[in-house]
CSV table of C-alpha atoms in Angstrom, one decimal:
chain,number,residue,atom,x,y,z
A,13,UNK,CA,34.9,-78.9,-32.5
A,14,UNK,CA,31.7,-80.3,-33.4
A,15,UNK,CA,30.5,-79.7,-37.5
A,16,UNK,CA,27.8,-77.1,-37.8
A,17,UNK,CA,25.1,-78.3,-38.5
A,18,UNK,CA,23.0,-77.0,-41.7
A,19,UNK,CA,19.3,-76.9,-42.0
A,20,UNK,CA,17.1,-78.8,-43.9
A,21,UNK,CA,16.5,-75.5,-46.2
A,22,UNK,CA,19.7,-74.6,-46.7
A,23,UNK,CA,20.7,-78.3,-47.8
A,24,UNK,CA,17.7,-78.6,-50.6
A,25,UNK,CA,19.5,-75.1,-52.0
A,26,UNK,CA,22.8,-76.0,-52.1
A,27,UNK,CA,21.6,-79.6,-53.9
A,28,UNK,CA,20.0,-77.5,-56.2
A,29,UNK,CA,23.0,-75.5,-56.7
A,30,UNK,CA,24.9,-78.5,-57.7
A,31,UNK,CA,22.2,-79.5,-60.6
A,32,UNK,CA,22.0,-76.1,-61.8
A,33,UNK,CA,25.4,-75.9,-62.2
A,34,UNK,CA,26.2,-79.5,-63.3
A,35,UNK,CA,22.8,-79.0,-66.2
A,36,UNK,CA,24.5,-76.1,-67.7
A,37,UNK,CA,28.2,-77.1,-68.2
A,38,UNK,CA,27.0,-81.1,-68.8
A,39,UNK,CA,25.3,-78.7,-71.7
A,40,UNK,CA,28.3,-76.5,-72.3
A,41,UNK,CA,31.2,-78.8,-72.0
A,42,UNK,CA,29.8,-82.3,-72.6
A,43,UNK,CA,29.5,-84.9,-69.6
A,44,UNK,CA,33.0,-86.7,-70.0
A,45,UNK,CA,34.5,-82.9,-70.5
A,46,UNK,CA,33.2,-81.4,-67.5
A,47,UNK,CA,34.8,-82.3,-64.2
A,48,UNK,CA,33.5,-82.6,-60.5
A,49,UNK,CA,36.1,-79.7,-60.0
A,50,UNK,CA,34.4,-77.4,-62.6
A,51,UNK,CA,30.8,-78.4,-61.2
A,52,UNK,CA,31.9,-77.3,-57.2
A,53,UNK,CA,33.5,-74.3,-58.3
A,54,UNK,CA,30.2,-73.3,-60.3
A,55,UNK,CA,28.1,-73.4,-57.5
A,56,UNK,CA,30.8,-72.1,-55.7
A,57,UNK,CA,32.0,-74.9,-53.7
A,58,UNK,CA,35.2,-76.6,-52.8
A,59,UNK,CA,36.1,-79.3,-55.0
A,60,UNK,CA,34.5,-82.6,-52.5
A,61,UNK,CA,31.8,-80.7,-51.6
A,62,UNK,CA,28.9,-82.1,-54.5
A,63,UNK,CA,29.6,-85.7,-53.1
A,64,UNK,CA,27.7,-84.5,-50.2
A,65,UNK,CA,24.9,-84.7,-52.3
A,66,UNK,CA,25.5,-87.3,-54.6
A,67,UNK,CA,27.3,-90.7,-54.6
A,68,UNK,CA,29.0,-90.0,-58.2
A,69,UNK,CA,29.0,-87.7,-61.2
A,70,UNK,CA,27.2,-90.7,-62.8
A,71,UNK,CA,24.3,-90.0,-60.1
A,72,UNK,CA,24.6,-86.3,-60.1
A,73,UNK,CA,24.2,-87.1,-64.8
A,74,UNK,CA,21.0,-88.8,-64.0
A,75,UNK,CA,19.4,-86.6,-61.2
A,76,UNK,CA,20.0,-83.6,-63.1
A,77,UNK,CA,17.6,-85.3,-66.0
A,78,UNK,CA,15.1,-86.8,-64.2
A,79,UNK,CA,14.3,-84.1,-61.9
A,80,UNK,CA,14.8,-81.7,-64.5
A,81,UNK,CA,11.8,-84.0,-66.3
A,82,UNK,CA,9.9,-84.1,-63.1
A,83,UNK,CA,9.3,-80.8,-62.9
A,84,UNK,CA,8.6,-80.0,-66.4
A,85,UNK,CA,6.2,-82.5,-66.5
A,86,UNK,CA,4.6,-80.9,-63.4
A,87,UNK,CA,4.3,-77.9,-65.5
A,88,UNK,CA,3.0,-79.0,-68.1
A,89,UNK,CA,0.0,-80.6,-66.8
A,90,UNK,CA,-0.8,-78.4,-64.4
A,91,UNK,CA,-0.9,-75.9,-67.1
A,92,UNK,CA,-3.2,-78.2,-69.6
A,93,UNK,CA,-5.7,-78.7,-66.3
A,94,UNK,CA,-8.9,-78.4,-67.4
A,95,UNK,CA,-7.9,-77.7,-71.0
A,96,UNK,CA,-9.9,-80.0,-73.2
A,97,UNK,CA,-9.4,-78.5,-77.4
A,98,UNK,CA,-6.7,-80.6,-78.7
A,99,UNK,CA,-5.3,-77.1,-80.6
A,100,UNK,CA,-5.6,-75.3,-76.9
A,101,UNK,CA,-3.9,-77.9,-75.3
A,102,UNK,CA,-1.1,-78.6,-77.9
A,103,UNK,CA,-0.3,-74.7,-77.8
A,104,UNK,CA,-0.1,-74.8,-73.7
A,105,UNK,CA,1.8,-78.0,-74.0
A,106,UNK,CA,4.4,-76.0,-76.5
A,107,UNK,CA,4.2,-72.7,-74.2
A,108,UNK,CA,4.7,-74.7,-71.5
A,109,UNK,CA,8.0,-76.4,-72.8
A,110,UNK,CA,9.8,-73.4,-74.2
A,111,UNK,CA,9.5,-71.8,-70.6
A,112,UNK,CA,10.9,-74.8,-69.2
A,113,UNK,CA,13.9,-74.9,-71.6
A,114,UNK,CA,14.1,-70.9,-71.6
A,115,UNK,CA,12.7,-69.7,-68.2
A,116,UNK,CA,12.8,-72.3,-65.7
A,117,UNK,CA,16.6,-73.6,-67.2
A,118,UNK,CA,15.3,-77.0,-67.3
A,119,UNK,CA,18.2,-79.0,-69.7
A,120,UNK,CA,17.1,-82.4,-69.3
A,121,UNK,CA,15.9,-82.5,-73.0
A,122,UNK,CA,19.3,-81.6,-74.3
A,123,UNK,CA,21.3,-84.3,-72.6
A,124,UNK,CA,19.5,-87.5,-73.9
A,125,UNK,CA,22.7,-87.8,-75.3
A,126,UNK,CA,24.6,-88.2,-72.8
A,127,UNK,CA,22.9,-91.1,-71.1
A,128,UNK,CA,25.3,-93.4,-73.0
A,129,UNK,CA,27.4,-93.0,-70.0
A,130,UNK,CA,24.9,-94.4,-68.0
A,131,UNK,CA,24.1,-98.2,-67.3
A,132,UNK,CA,20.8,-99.9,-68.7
A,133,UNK,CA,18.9,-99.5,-65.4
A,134,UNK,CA,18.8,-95.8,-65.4
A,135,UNK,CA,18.6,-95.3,-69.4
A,136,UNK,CA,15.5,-97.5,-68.9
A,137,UNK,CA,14.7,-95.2,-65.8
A,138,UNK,CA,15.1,-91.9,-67.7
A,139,UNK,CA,13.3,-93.2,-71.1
A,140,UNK,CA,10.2,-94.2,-68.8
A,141,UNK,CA,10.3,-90.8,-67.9
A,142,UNK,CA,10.2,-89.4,-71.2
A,143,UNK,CA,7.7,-91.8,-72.3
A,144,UNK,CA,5.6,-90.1,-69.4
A,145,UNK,CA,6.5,-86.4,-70.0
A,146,UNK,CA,5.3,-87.1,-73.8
A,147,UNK,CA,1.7,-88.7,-73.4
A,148,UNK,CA,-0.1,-85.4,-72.9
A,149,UNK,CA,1.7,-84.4,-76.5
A,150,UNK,CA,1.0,-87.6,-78.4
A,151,UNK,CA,-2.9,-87.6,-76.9
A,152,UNK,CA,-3.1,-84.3,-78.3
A,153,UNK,CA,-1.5,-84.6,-82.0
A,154,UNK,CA,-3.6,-88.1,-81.7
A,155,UNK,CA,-7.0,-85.9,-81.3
A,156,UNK,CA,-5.8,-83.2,-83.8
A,157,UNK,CA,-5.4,-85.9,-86.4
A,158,UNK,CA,-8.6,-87.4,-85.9
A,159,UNK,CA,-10.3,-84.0,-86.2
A,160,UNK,CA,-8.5,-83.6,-89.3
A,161,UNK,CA,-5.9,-80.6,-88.5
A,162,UNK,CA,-2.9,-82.4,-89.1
A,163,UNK,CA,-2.4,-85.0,-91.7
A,164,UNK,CA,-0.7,-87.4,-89.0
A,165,UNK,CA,0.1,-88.1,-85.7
A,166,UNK,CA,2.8,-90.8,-86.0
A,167,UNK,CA,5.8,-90.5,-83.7
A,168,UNK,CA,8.3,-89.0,-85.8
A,169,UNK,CA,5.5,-86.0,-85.9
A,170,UNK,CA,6.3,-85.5,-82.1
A,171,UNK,CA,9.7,-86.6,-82.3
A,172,UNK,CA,10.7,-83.5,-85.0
A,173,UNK,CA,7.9,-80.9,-82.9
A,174,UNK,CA,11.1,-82.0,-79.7
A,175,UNK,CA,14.0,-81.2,-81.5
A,176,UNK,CA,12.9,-77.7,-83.1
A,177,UNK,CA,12.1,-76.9,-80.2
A,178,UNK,CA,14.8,-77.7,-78.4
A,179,UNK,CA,16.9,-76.4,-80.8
A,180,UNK,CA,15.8,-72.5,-80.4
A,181,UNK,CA,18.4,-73.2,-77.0
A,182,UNK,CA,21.0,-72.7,-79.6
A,183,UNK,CA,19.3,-69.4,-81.0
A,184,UNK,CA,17.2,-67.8,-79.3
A,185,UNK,CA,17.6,-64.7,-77.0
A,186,UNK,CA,15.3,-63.7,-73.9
A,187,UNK,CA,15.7,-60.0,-75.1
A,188,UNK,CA,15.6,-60.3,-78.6
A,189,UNK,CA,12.3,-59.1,-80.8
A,190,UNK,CA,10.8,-62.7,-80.4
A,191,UNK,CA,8.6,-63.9,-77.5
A,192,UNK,CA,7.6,-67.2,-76.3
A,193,UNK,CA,4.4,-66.6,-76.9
A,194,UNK,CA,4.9,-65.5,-80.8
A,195,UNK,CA,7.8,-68.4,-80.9
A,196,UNK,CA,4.8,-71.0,-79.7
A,197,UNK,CA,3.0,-69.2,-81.9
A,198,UNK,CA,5.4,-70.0,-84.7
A,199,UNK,CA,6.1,-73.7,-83.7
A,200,UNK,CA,2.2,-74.6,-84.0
A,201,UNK,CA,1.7,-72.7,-87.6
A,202,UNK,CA,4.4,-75.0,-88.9
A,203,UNK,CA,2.8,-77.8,-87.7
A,204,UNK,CA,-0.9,-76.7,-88.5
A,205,UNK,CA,0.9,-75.1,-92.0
A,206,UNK,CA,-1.3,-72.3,-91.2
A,207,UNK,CA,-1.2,-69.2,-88.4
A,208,UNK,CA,-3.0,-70.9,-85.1
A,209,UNK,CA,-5.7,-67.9,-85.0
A,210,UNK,CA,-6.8,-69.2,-89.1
């Protein structure tokens, strides 16, 4: 009997089935923890079915990141379009991130970690990426600094802005008091060390 064939549309969702579900319990469980069984049955599979997509759970490690990146970068700038205050754009950039970490389910921030699995070819792969996804920040803590609203722009001023906020994944609730607005809000006083309307 011949094998049904699926259509192109159909395919794309199930493949993003299988990162979905692969993000969340890489997240969860840790990338060595989590097994291809776990991933199918997730996105509600039988337990071959994600090699379909992808040659290894090395592969699946790496696609989940750099597409994840992809498309928050995509995001991002086509939210700053046209945006030209440093501030402005800094506070869009920030906006922009927490809805890709909180709204959008985007995880590849929070498995940089787990690239130590990978080999040097896509560790250089995924870091280019990063590099790329972080220009727009650095340009605009660069142009802040010069303009005098923050006493530096050196990396480790970027670096720490990344990890609190990728920390509020640990902490913060979709139907709590606190928005993503007033959170961005938040993020930017600390850096400015004053509210961003002052």
């Amino acid at each position: 009997m011949p094998r049904k064939k699926i259509e192109p549309a159909a395919e794309a969702n199930r493949r993003a089935d299988v990162l979905r579900a692969a993000a969340r319990l890489f997240v969860e469980k840790g990338f060595e923890a989590t097994t291809t069984r776990d991933i199918a049955e997730a996105a509600g599979m039988r337990s071959g079915s994600p090699f379909y997509h992808f040659r290894s759970k090395l592969d699946l490690l790496k696609a989940v990141i750099l597409e994840g990146l992809a498309n928050s970068d995509a995001r991002q700038r086509a939210a700053i379009a046209g945006v030209d205050d440093p501030l402005a754009r800094l506070r869009v950039l920030v906006r922009a991130h927490l809805a890709s970490l909180h709204e959008f389910d985007c995880d590849s921030p929070l498995l940089i970690g787990e690239t130590r699995a990978l080999d040097a070819a896509a560790k250089r792969e995924i870091a280019d990426a990063f590099d790329q996804y972080q220009i727009p920040w650095q340009q605009s803590l660069d142009a802040l600094a010069a303009a005098g609203h923050i006493a530096s722009a050196a990396p480790p001023v970027r670096l720490w802005l990344f990890g609190m906020l990728n920390w509020s994944t640990h902490w913060y609730r979709a139907d709590g008091a606190l928005s993503l607005d007033a959170l961005a809000d938040s993020a930017l006083a600390m850096l400015l060390g004053k509210p961003t309307g002052a």
